[in-house]
Short mmCIF file of C-alpha atoms in Angstrom, two decimals:
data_model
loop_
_atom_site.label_atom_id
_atom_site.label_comp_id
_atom_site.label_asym_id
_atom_site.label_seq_id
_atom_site.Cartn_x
_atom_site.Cartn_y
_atom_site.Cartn_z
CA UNK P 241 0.00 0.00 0.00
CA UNK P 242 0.93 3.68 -0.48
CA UNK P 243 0.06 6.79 1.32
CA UNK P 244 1.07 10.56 1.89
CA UNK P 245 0.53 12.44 5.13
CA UNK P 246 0.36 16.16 4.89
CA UNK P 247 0.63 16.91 8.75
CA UNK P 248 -0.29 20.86 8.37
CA UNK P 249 -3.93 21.66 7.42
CA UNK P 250 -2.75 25.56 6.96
CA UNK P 251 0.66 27.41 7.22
CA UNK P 252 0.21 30.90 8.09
CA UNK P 253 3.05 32.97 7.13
CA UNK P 254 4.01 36.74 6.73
CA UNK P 255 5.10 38.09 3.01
CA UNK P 256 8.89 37.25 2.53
CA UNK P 257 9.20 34.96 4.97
CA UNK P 258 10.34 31.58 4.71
CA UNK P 259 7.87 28.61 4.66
CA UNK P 260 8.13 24.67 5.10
CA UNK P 261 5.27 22.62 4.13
CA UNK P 262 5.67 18.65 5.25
CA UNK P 263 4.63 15.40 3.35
CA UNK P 264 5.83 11.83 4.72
CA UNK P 265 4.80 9.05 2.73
CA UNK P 266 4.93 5.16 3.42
CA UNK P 267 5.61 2.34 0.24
CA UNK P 268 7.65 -0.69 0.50
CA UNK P 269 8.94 0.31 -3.00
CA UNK P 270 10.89 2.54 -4.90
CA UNK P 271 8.47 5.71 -5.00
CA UNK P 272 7.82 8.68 -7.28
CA UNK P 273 7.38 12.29 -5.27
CA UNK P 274 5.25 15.17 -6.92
CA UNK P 275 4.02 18.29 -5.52
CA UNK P 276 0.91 19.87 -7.06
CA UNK P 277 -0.37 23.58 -6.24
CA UNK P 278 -4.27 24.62 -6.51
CA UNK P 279 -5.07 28.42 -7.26
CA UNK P 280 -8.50 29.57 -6.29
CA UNK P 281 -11.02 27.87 -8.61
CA UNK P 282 -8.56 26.37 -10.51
CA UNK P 283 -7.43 22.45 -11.35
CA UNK P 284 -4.07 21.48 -9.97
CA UNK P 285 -0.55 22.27 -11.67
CA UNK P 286 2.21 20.18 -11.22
CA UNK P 287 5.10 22.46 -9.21
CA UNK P 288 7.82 19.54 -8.92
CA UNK P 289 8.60 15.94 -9.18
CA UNK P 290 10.77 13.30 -7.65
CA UNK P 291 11.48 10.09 -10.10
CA UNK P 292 15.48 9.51 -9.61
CA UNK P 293 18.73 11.04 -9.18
CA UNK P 294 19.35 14.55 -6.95
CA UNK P 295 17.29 14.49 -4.26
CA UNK P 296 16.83 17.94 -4.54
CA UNK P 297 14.23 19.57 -7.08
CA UNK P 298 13.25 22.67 -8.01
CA UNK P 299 10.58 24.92 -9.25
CA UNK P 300 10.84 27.91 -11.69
CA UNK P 301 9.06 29.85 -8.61
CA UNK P 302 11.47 29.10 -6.34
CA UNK P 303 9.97 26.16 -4.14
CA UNK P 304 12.66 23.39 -3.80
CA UNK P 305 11.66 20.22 -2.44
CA UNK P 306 14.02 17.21 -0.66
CA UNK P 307 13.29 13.66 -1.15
CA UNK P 308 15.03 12.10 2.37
CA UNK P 309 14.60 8.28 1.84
CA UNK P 310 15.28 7.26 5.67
CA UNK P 311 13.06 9.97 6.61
CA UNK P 312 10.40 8.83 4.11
CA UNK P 313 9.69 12.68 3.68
CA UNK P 314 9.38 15.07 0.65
CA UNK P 315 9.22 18.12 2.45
CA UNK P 316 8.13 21.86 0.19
CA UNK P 317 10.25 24.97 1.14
CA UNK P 318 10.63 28.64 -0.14
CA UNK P 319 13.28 31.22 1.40
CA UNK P 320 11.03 34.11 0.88
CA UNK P 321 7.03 34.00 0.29
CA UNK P 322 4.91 36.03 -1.61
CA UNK P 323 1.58 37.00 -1.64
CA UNK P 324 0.95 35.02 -4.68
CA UNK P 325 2.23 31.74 -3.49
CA UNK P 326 -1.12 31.86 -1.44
CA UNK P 327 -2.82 28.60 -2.39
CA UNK P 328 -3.21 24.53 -1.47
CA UNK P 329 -0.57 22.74 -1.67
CA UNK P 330 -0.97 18.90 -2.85
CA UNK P 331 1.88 15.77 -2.42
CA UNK P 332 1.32 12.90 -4.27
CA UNK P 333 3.30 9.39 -4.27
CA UNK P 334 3.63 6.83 -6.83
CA UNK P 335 5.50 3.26 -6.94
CA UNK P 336 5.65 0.97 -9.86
CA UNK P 337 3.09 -1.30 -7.70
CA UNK P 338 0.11 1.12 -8.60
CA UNK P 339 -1.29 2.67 -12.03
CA UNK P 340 -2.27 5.72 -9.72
CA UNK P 341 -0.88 8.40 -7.40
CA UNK P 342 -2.33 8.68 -4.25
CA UNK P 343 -2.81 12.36 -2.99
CA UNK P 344 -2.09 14.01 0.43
CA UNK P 345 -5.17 15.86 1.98
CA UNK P 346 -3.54 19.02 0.85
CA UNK P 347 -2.46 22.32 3.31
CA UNK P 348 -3.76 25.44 2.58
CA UNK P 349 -0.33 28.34 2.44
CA UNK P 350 -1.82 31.86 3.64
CA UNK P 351 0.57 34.60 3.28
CA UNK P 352 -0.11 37.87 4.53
CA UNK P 353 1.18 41.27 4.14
CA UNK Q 35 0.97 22.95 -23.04
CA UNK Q 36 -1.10 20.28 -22.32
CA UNK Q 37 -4.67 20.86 -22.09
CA UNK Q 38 -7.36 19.66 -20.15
CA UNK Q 39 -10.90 20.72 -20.64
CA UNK Q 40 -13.47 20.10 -18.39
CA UNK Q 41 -17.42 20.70 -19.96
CA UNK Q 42 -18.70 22.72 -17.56
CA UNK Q 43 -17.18 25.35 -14.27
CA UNK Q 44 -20.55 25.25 -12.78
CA UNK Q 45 -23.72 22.95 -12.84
CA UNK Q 46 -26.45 22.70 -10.62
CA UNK Q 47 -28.39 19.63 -10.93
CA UNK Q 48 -31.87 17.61 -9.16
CA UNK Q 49 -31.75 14.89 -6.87
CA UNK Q 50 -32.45 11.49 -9.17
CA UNK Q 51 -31.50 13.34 -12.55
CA UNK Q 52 -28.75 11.67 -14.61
CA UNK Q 53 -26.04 13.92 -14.34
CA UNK Q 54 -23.06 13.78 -17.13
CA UNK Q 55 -19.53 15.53 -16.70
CA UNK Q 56 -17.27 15.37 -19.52
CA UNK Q 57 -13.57 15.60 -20.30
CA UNK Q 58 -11.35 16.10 -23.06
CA UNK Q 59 -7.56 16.02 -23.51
CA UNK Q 60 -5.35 17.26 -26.37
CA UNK Q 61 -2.26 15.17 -25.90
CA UNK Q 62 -3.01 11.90 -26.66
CA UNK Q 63 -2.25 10.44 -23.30
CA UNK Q 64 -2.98 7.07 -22.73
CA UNK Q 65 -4.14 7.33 -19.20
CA UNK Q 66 -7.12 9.57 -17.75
CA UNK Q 67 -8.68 9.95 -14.12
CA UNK Q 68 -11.92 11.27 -11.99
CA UNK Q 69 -11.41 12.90 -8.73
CA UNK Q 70 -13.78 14.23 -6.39
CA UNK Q 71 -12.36 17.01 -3.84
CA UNK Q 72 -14.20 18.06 -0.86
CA UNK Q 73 -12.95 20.08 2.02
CA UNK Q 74 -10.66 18.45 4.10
CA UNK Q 75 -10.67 15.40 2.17
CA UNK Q 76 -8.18 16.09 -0.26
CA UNK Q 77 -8.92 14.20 -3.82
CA UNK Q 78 -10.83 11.20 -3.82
CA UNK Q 79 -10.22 8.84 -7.00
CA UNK Q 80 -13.36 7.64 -8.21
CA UNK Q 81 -12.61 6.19 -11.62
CA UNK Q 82 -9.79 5.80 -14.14
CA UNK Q 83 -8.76 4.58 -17.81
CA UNK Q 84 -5.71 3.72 -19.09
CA UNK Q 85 -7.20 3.12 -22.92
CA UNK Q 86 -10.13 3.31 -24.71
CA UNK Q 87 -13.13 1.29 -23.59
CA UNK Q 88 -11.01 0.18 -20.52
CA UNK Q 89 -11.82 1.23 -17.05
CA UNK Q 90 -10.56 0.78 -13.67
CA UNK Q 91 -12.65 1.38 -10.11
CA UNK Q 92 -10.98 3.82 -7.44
CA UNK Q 93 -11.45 4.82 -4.20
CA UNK Q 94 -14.79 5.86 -4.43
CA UNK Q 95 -16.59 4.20 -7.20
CA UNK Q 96 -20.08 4.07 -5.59
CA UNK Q 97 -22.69 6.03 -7.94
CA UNK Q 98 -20.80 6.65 -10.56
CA UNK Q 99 -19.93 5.28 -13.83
CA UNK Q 100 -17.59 6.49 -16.76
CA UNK Q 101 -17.65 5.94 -20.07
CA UNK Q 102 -14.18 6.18 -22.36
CA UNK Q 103 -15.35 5.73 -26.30
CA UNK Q 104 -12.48 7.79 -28.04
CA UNK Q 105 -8.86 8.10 -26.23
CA UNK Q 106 -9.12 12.08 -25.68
CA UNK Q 107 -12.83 11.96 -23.68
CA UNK Q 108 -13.82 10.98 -20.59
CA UNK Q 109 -17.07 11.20 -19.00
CA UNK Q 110 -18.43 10.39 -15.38
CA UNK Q 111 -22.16 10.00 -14.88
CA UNK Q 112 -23.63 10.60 -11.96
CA UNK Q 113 -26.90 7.68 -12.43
CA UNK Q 114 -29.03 9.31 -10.51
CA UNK Q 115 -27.75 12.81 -8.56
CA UNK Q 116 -27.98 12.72 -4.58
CA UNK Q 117 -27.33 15.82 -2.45
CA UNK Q 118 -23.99 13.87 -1.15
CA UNK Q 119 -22.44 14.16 -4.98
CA UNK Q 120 -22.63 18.08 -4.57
CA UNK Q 121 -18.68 18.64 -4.96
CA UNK Q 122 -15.77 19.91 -7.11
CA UNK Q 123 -14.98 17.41 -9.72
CA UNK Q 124 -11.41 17.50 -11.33
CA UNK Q 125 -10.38 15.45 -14.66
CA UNK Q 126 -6.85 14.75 -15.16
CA UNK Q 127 -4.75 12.61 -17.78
CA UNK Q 128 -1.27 11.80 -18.12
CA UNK Q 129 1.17 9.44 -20.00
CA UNK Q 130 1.14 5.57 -19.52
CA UNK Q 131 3.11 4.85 -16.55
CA UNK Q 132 3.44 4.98 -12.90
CA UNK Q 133 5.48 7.62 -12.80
CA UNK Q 134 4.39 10.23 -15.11
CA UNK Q 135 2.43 13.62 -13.48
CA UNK Q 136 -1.02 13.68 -14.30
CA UNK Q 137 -2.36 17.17 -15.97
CA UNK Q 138 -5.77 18.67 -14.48
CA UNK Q 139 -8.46 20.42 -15.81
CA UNK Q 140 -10.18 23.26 -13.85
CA UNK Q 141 -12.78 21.30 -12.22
CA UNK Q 142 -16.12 21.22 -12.40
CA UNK Q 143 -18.43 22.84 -9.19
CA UNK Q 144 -21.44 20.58 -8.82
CA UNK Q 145 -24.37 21.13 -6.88
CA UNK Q 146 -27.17 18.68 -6.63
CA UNK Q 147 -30.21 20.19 -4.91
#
């Protein structure tokens, strides 16, 4: 079986500060890490993806993500906020044992002036 | 750019009517999905297809039924509307594969009264 846990329902954070949003997952196989963001009324857009190599990804909006294997984490962080970046934040896992990802229950980012 | 495009933004629908959503991709990926997202829930698979006339049951198959005739459409029906389908429905697709992102479209808001 597969799952992602989002532990933060909302992140409250001031305009140009930093931010960490958490996802652990659990799969007895080799996974696949994505992180989707949802704009009011709109569908989700992929912001990054894990599949292999550097653990490290990164956005053109300058989110980086970490995929820590021992930790079984894929954790979302930006140095500096913005106003914009205000939104839900989605991880999703795959593994070769599935046809589907399975989706964290999302956290909702709030930045304020 | 890949697009998705969901029928409808908005539909407000009886209890007991037959309710169709549909879906349409322009990249001829193999694979297509139906979510349902509700507050705190995160998304919710309910079906999926990974080629025409094929169909696979999700999470939350219960009242629903799709219907895949040509590779680029996918359509859930709702065979007869109760007040708990009244949610945001989101359509995605992606490349065969387990680890390929999927691509959304921007969700249809249905209310069944």
């Amino acid at each position: 079986a597969q799952s992602v846990t989002q532990l933060d329902s909302q992140v409250p954070v001031f305009e140009e500060a930093p931010v960490e949003l958490r996802c652990n997952y659990s799969s007895s196989v080799s996974v696949y890490l994505f992180w989707y963001v949802q704009y009011p009324n709109q569908g989700l857009q992929l912001l990054l993806k894990y599949l292999s190599g550097s653990t490290l990804v990164e956005s053109i909006n300058g989110f980086e993500a970490e995929f820590n294997k021992s930790q079984t984490s894929f954790h979302l962080r930006k140095p500096s906020v913005h106003i914009s970046d205000t939104a839900e934040y989605f991880c999703a896992v795959g593994n070769s044992g599935y046809s589907t990802l399975t989706f964290g229950k999302g956290t909702m980012l709030l930045v304020s002036p | 750019d890949v697009k998705v495009t969901q029928s409808s933004r908005y539909l407000v629908k009886r209890t007991g009517e037959k309710v169709f959503l549909e879906c349409v991709q322009d990249m001829d990926h193999e694979n297509m999905f139906w979510y349902r997202q509700d507050p705190g829930l995160g998304l919710r698979l309910i079906y999926f297809s990974y080629d025409v006339k094929m169909k696979e049951k999700g999470d939350i198959p219960e009242g629903y039924s799709v219907s895949r005739e040509k590779k680029e459409r996918f359509s859930l029906i709702l065979e007869s509307a109760s007040t708990n389908q009244t949610s945001m429905y989101l359509c995605a697709s992606s490349l065969y594969g387990f680890n390929q992102p999927q691509h959304f479209g921007d969700g249809t808001r249905l209310s069944i009264l």
